[in-house]
């Protein structure tokens, strides 16, 4: 479960060798085989891995979805479908339409963080077809699940916080997320305008980024990837379906004002974009995380993860429930194939083992504190070369 290889080899090597096949998630067995560590059986990475593995054996439980996870899947899908059934069954007035439409947006946010992320890591089930089916939650929310897998696995998990490689650090020139990136004069205001642009994150994904990644790629791994023809078809079909049920049908079938529907659509995306962006940005780009200059800077990928990743609000079960366990982010990167409903006890193992070996463990007690430290980093990077 733990990627113990140097970041340059393990995950990336597996993915690169599979770039022509449909599922671009590295297999669990392939990832684990790069766990060689030359420093002996008492090394921090080996001890940590052994303890994390032993947790599931000792508890006699599966690392995949438990009852809580299946309840979340049912609840999230029921909320999304139910909100749209209510919209058409009740034929609400303008204000109630916006309320129900907004409710569907909350459901989408919940599904993206709690279901789609795990399924695209093959973390929900040992049955591939179940993960595959739930992958399309992304497409249901207007985002290409296929392209997200490529960007997330090749462009983030294999190169955390590496300028020019980690897709999560892509600021489109608007932001400077790393000290290795050139600074522009307007970046000194980035901590002020950040939340405004973060709110447009999902709009960018739906209408620009997916198409850009398919047809005008900037990353080398995207340029080298031959996308299956069916993925182009799914891209356009998914976008068409999303725009149809979110924008066209309410106007055509319910006679709602195009302006009203467009306004509700914008409101939904402002919430989705801001929420999802803050959940992820606070785990890697804060003032205490490290930004390596190259992939080989750490002798072991586990040390790379600890240096570049931070947790927050790990003692608050409500936060973990709402954000899909992504506040337990170190455990996620160490065990990407494990369902997020198991992260809390794994985080305790991570924290205790790191303390035992003197390895810095980064965390903030609250999410608001993590957001504040993210904005502190933006301010620092905007004012310093």
Coordinates of C-alpha atoms in Angstrom, one line a residue:
X1 CA 0.0 0.0 0.0
X2 CA 2.8 2.4 0.7
X3 CA 4.9 3.8 -2.2
X4 CA 8.3 3.2 -0.9
X5 CA 10.2 3.8 -4.1
X6 CA 12.0 7.0 -4.9
X7 CA 9.3 9.2 -6.4
X8 CA 11.0 9.1 -9.8
X9 CA 10.6 5.4 -10.3
X10 CA 7.8 3.4 -8.7
X11 CA 4.5 4.9 -9.6
X12 CA 5.6 6.8 -12.7
X13 CA 7.3 3.7 -14.1
X14 CA 4.2 1.6 -13.8
X15 CA 1.9 4.3 -15.3
X16 CA 4.2 5.0 -18.2
X17 CA 4.3 1.4 -19.2
X18 CA 0.5 1.4 -19.3
X19 CA -0.1 4.6 -21.2
X20 CA -2.0 2.9 -24.0
X21 CA -4.6 1.1 -21.8
X22 CA -7.8 2.3 -20.4
X23 CA -7.2 2.3 -16.6
X24 CA -4.2 4.5 -15.9
X25 CA -4.2 3.8 -12.1
X26 CA -1.1 1.8 -11.1
X27 CA -1.9 -1.6 -9.7
X28 CA -1.5 -2.1 -6.0
X29 CA 0.9 -5.0 -6.6
X30 CA 3.0 -3.0 -9.0
X31 CA 3.3 -0.1 -6.6
X32 CA 4.3 -2.3 -3.7
X33 CA 7.1 -4.0 -5.5
X34 CA 9.1 -0.8 -5.5
X35 CA 9.4 -0.9 -1.7
X36 CA 13.0 -1.8 -1.6
X37 CA 14.9 0.0 1.2
X38 CA 18.6 -0.4 1.7
X39 CA 18.8 0.9 5.2
X40 CA 17.6 -2.2 7.1
X41 CA 14.5 -3.7 8.6
X42 CA 14.3 -1.0 11.3
X43 CA 14.1 1.9 8.8
X44 CA 11.2 4.3 9.2
X45 CA 9.6 3.5 5.8
X46 CA 9.7 -0.3 6.4
X47 CA 8.4 0.0 10.0
X48 CA 5.6 2.3 8.9
X49 CA 4.6 0.1 6.1
X50 CA 4.6 -3.0 8.3
X51 CA 2.4 -1.3 10.9
X52 CA -0.1 0.0 8.3
X53 CA -0.3 -3.4 6.6
X54 CA -0.7 -5.1 10.0
X55 CA -3.6 -2.9 10.9
X56 CA -5.9 -4.6 8.4
X57 CA -4.6 -8.1 9.2
X58 CA -5.0 -7.6 13.0
X59 CA -8.5 -6.2 12.6
X60 CA -9.4 -8.8 10.0
X61 CA -11.0 -6.2 7.8
X62 CA -10.8 -5.3 4.1
X63 CA -9.0 -2.1 3.2
X64 CA -11.8 -1.4 0.7
X65 CA -15.2 0.1 1.3
X66 CA -17.0 -0.7 4.6
X67 CA -20.6 -0.2 5.6
X68 CA -20.0 3.5 6.2
X69 CA -18.6 4.0 2.7
X70 CA -21.5 2.2 1.0
X71 CA -23.9 4.3 3.1
X72 CA -22.1 7.5 1.8
X73 CA -22.3 6.2 -1.8
X74 CA -26.1 5.6 -1.5
X75 CA -26.7 8.9 0.3
X76 CA -24.7 11.0 -2.2
X77 CA -26.4 9.5 -5.2
X78 CA -29.8 9.6 -3.6
X79 CA -29.3 13.3 -2.8
X80 CA -28.3 14.2 -6.4
X81 CA -31.1 12.1 -8.0
X82 CA -33.6 13.2 -5.5
X83 CA -33.0 16.9 -5.9
X84 CA -33.6 16.6 -9.7
X85 CA -36.7 14.5 -9.2
X86 CA -38.0 17.2 -6.9
X87 CA -37.2 19.9 -9.4
X88 CA -39.3 18.2 -12.1
X89 CA -42.0 16.7 -9.9
X90 CA -42.7 19.9 -7.9
X91 CA -42.3 22.4 -10.7
X92 CA -41.0 24.9 -8.1
X93 CA -41.1 28.7 -8.3
X94 CA -37.8 30.6 -9.0
X95 CA -36.6 30.6 -5.4
X96 CA -37.4 27.0 -4.7
X97 CA -35.8 26.0 -8.0
X98 CA -32.6 27.7 -7.0
X99 CA -32.7 26.0 -3.6
X100 CA -33.1 22.5 -5.1
X101 CA -30.6 23.3 -7.8
X102 CA -28.1 24.4 -5.1
X103 CA -28.9 21.1 -3.2
X104 CA -27.9 19.2 -6.3
X105 CA -24.6 21.2 -6.4
X106 CA -23.9 20.2 -2.8
X107 CA -24.5 16.6 -3.8
X108 CA -22.1 16.9 -6.6
X109 CA -19.4 18.3 -4.3
X110 CA -20.0 15.5 -1.8
X111 CA -19.8 12.9 -4.6
X112 CA -16.6 14.3 -6.1
X113 CA -14.8 14.3 -2.8
X114 CA -16.2 11.2 -1.2
X115 CA -16.9 8.8 -4.1
X116 CA -15.2 9.8 -7.4
X117 CA -11.8 10.3 -5.8
X118 CA -11.8 6.9 -4.1
X119 CA -13.1 5.0 -7.1
X120 CA -10.5 6.5 -9.4
X121 CA -7.9 5.2 -7.0
X122 CA -9.6 1.7 -7.2
X123 CA -10.1 2.1 -3.4
X124 CA -13.8 1.3 -3.2
X125 CA -13.8 -2.4 -4.3
X126 CA -11.6 -5.2 -5.2
X127 CA -14.0 -5.8 -8.2
X128 CA -12.7 -3.6 -11.0
X129 CA -16.1 -3.1 -12.6
X130 CA -17.5 -1.5 -9.5
X131 CA -14.7 1.1 -9.3
X132 CA -15.1 1.6 -13.1
X133 CA -18.8 2.3 -12.8
X134 CA -18.3 4.8 -9.9
X135 CA -15.5 6.5 -11.9
X136 CA -18.2 8.0 -14.0
X137 CA -19.4 10.1 -11.1
X138 CA -16.8 12.6 -12.4
X139 CA -18.4 12.6 -15.9
X140 CA -21.8 13.0 -14.2
X141 CA -20.4 16.2 -12.7
X142 CA -19.1 17.5 -16.0
X143 CA -15.4 16.3 -15.6
X144 CA -13.7 13.7 -17.7
X145 CA -12.9 10.8 -15.3
X146 CA -10.4 9.4 -17.8
X147 CA -8.4 12.7 -18.0
X148 CA -8.6 13.2 -14.3
X149 CA -7.0 9.8 -13.6
X150 CA -4.1 10.7 -15.9
X151 CA -3.5 14.1 -14.4
X152 CA -4.0 12.9 -10.8
X153 CA -1.8 9.8 -11.0
X154 CA 0.9 10.8 -13.5
X155 CA 0.8 14.5 -12.7
X156 CA 0.4 14.5 -8.9
X157 CA 0.9 11.3 -7.0
X158 CA 4.2 10.5 -8.7
X159 CA 5.7 14.0 -8.4
X160 CA 4.2 15.8 -5.4
X161 CA 5.1 19.5 -5.2
X162 CA 7.5 19.4 -8.1
X163 CA 7.4 22.5 -10.2
X164 CA 6.6 21.8 -13.9
X165 CA 5.5 18.2 -13.1
X166 CA 2.9 18.3 -10.4
X167 CA -0.4 19.2 -12.1
X168 CA -1.8 20.5 -8.8
X169 CA 0.7 23.3 -9.0
X170 CA -0.6 24.6 -12.3
X171 CA -1.4 28.2 -11.7
X172 CA -2.0 29.3 -15.3
X173 CA 0.3 32.2 -14.6
X174 CA -2.3 33.6 -12.2
X175 CA -0.7 32.0 -9.2
X176 CA 2.8 31.3 -8.0
X177 CA 2.5 28.1 -6.0
X178 CA 6.2 27.2 -5.7
X179 CA 9.4 29.1 -5.0
X180 CA 10.9 27.5 -8.2
X181 CA 8.3 29.3 -10.4
X182 CA 9.0 32.8 -11.8
X183 CA 7.4 35.7 -9.8
X184 CA 5.3 38.3 -11.6
X185 CA 4.5 41.7 -10.0
X186 CA 0.8 40.9 -9.6
X187 CA 1.6 37.8 -7.6
X188 CA 1.9 40.0 -4.6
X189 CA -1.8 40.2 -4.5
X190 CA -2.5 36.5 -5.0
X191 CA -3.4 35.8 -1.4
X192 CA -6.1 38.4 -1.9
X193 CA -7.6 37.3 -5.2
X194 CA -7.0 33.5 -4.6
X195 CA -10.5 32.6 -3.3
X196 CA -12.2 34.4 -6.3
X197 CA -10.3 32.3 -8.8
X198 CA -10.6 29.1 -6.8
X199 CA -14.3 29.5 -7.0
X200 CA -14.0 29.2 -10.8
X201 CA -11.9 26.0 -10.6
X202 CA -14.7 23.6 -11.6
X203 CA -15.9 25.9 -14.4
X204 CA -12.4 25.8 -15.8
X205 CA -12.3 22.0 -15.6
X206 CA -15.7 21.5 -17.3
X207 CA -15.3 24.0 -20.2
X208 CA -11.6 24.4 -20.7
X209 CA -9.1 22.1 -19.0
X210 CA -10.4 18.8 -20.2
X211 CA -10.5 19.9 -23.8
X212 CA -7.1 21.5 -23.4
X213 CA -5.6 18.3 -22.0
X214 CA -7.0 16.2 -24.8
X215 CA -6.2 18.5 -27.8
X216 CA -3.6 21.0 -26.6
X217 CA -1.5 19.2 -24.0
X218 CA 1.3 20.9 -22.2
X219 CA 2.6 18.1 -20.1
X220 CA 5.0 15.7 -21.8
X221 CA 3.2 12.6 -20.6
X222 CA 0.0 13.9 -22.2
X223 CA 1.7 14.5 -25.5
X224 CA 3.1 10.9 -25.4
X225 CA -0.2 9.3 -24.5
X226 CA -2.4 7.8 -27.3
X227 CA -5.9 8.3 -26.0
X228 CA -8.4 5.5 -27.0
X229 CA -11.0 6.7 -29.5
X230 CA -13.8 5.8 -27.1
X231 CA -12.4 8.3 -24.6
X232 CA -12.9 11.1 -27.1
X233 CA -16.5 9.9 -27.6
X234 CA -17.0 9.7 -23.8
X235 CA -15.6 13.2 -23.4
X236 CA -18.1 14.8 -25.8
X237 CA -21.0 12.6 -24.7
X238 CA -20.3 13.3 -21.0
X239 CA -20.0 17.1 -21.5
X240 CA -23.2 17.0 -23.7
X241 CA -25.1 15.1 -21.1
X242 CA -24.0 17.4 -18.3
X243 CA -24.8 20.6 -20.1
X244 CA -28.2 19.1 -21.2
X245 CA -29.4 18.2 -17.7
X246 CA -27.9 21.2 -15.9
X247 CA -28.7 24.0 -18.4
X248 CA -30.9 23.0 -21.3
X249 CA -33.7 20.8 -19.8
X250 CA -34.7 23.2 -17.0
X251 CA -35.3 25.8 -19.7
X252 CA -37.0 23.5 -22.2
X253 CA -39.1 21.3 -19.9
X254 CA -39.8 23.7 -17.0
X255 CA -39.9 26.9 -18.9
X256 CA -37.4 28.5 -16.5
X257 CA -35.7 31.7 -17.5
X258 CA -32.3 31.0 -19.2
X259 CA -30.9 33.8 -16.9
X260 CA -32.2 32.1 -13.8
X261 CA -30.8 28.7 -14.8
X262 CA -27.4 30.2 -15.7
X263 CA -27.3 32.0 -12.4
X264 CA -28.1 28.9 -10.5
X265 CA -25.5 27.0 -12.5
X266 CA -22.9 29.6 -11.7
X267 CA -23.7 29.5 -8.0
X268 CA -23.3 25.7 -8.0
X269 CA -19.9 26.0 -9.6
X270 CA -18.7 28.7 -7.3
X271 CA -19.5 26.4 -4.3
X272 CA -18.0 23.3 -6.0
X273 CA -14.9 25.0 -7.2
X274 CA -14.1 26.8 -3.9
X275 CA -14.8 23.8 -1.7
X276 CA -12.8 21.3 -3.8
X277 CA -9.9 23.6 -4.3
X278 CA -9.5 24.5 -0.7
X279 CA -9.8 20.8 0.4
X280 CA -6.8 19.9 -1.8
X281 CA -4.7 23.1 -1.7
X282 CA -4.5 22.9 2.1
X283 CA -2.8 19.5 2.0
X284 CA 0.3 20.4 -0.1
X285 CA 0.7 24.2 -0.6
X286 CA 1.0 25.7 2.9
X287 CA 3.9 27.6 4.5
X288 CA 5.3 24.5 6.2
X289 CA 5.5 22.0 3.3
X290 CA 8.5 21.5 1.1
X291 CA 8.9 22.0 -2.6
X292 CA 11.7 19.7 -3.9
X293 CA 13.9 20.8 -6.8
X294 CA 13.9 17.4 -8.5
X295 CA 12.5 13.9 -8.1
X296 CA 15.7 12.4 -6.7
X297 CA 16.0 14.7 -3.8
X298 CA 14.8 12.1 -1.3
X299 CA 16.3 8.6 -0.9
X300 CA 12.8 7.2 -0.3
X301 CA 9.4 8.2 -1.5
X302 CA 8.0 8.0 2.0
X303 CA 10.2 10.9 3.1
X304 CA 9.1 12.8 0.0
X305 CA 5.4 12.4 1.0
X306 CA 6.1 13.5 4.6
X307 CA 8.0 16.6 3.5
X308 CA 5.4 17.8 0.9
X309 CA 2.1 16.8 2.5
X310 CA 0.2 18.0 5.5
X311 CA -2.9 16.9 7.4
X312 CA -5.6 19.0 9.1
X313 CA -8.6 18.5 11.4
X314 CA -7.8 14.8 11.8
X315 CA -9.5 14.7 15.2
X316 CA -12.7 16.1 13.8
X317 CA -14.8 13.2 12.3
X318 CA -17.3 15.6 10.7
X319 CA -14.6 17.2 8.6
X320 CA -13.3 13.8 7.6
X321 CA -16.8 12.6 6.7
X322 CA -17.5 15.6 4.5
X323 CA -14.2 15.9 2.6
X324 CA -13.8 12.2 1.9
X325 CA -11.0 11.7 4.4
X326 CA -8.7 14.0 2.4
X327 CA -7.8 15.9 5.5
X328 CA -5.9 12.6 6.4
X329 CA -3.8 13.3 3.3
X330 CA -0.5 11.7 4.4
X331 CA -2.3 8.4 4.9
X332 CA -3.9 8.8 1.5
X333 CA -0.6 9.2 -0.3
X334 CA 0.9 6.3 1.6
X335 CA -2.1 4.1 1.0
X336 CA -3.9 5.3 -2.1
X337 CA -5.7 2.0 -2.7
X338 CA -7.3 2.1 0.8
X339 CA -10.9 3.4 1.2
X340 CA -10.9 6.8 3.0
X341 CA -13.2 5.5 5.7
X342 CA -10.2 3.7 7.2
X343 CA -7.9 6.8 7.2
X344 CA -8.5 7.9 10.8
X345 CA -6.8 5.0 12.5
X346 CA -4.1 4.8 9.8
X347 CA -3.3 8.5 10.6
X348 CA -2.8 7.7 14.2
X349 CA -0.3 5.0 13.2
X350 CA 1.4 7.5 10.8
X351 CA 1.7 10.2 13.5
X352 CA 2.9 7.8 16.3
X353 CA 5.5 6.2 14.0
X354 CA 6.8 9.5 12.7
X355 CA 7.2 10.8 16.3
X356 CA 9.0 7.6 17.2
X357 CA 11.5 8.0 14.4
X358 CA 11.8 11.8 14.7
X359 CA 10.3 12.4 11.2
X360 CA 8.4 15.7 11.0
X361 CA 4.6 15.2 10.7
X362 CA 2.8 18.3 9.5
X363 CA -0.8 19.0 10.6
X364 CA -3.2 21.8 11.6
X365 CA -5.9 21.2 14.2
X366 CA -8.6 22.9 12.1
X367 CA -9.4 23.3 8.4
X368 CA -9.6 27.1 8.8
X369 CA -6.1 27.1 10.2
X370 CA -4.9 25.1 7.2
X371 CA -6.6 27.6 4.8
X372 CA -4.9 30.5 6.7
X373 CA -1.5 28.9 6.3
X374 CA -2.2 28.3 2.6
X375 CA -2.9 32.0 2.2
X376 CA 0.3 32.8 4.2
X377 CA 2.3 30.8 1.7
X378 CA 0.7 32.6 -1.2
X379 CA 1.6 35.9 0.3
X380 CA 5.2 34.8 0.9
X381 CA 5.6 33.5 -2.6
X382 CA 4.0 36.7 -4.0
X383 CA 6.5 38.9 -2.3
X384 CA 9.7 36.9 -2.3
X385 CA 11.9 35.5 -5.0

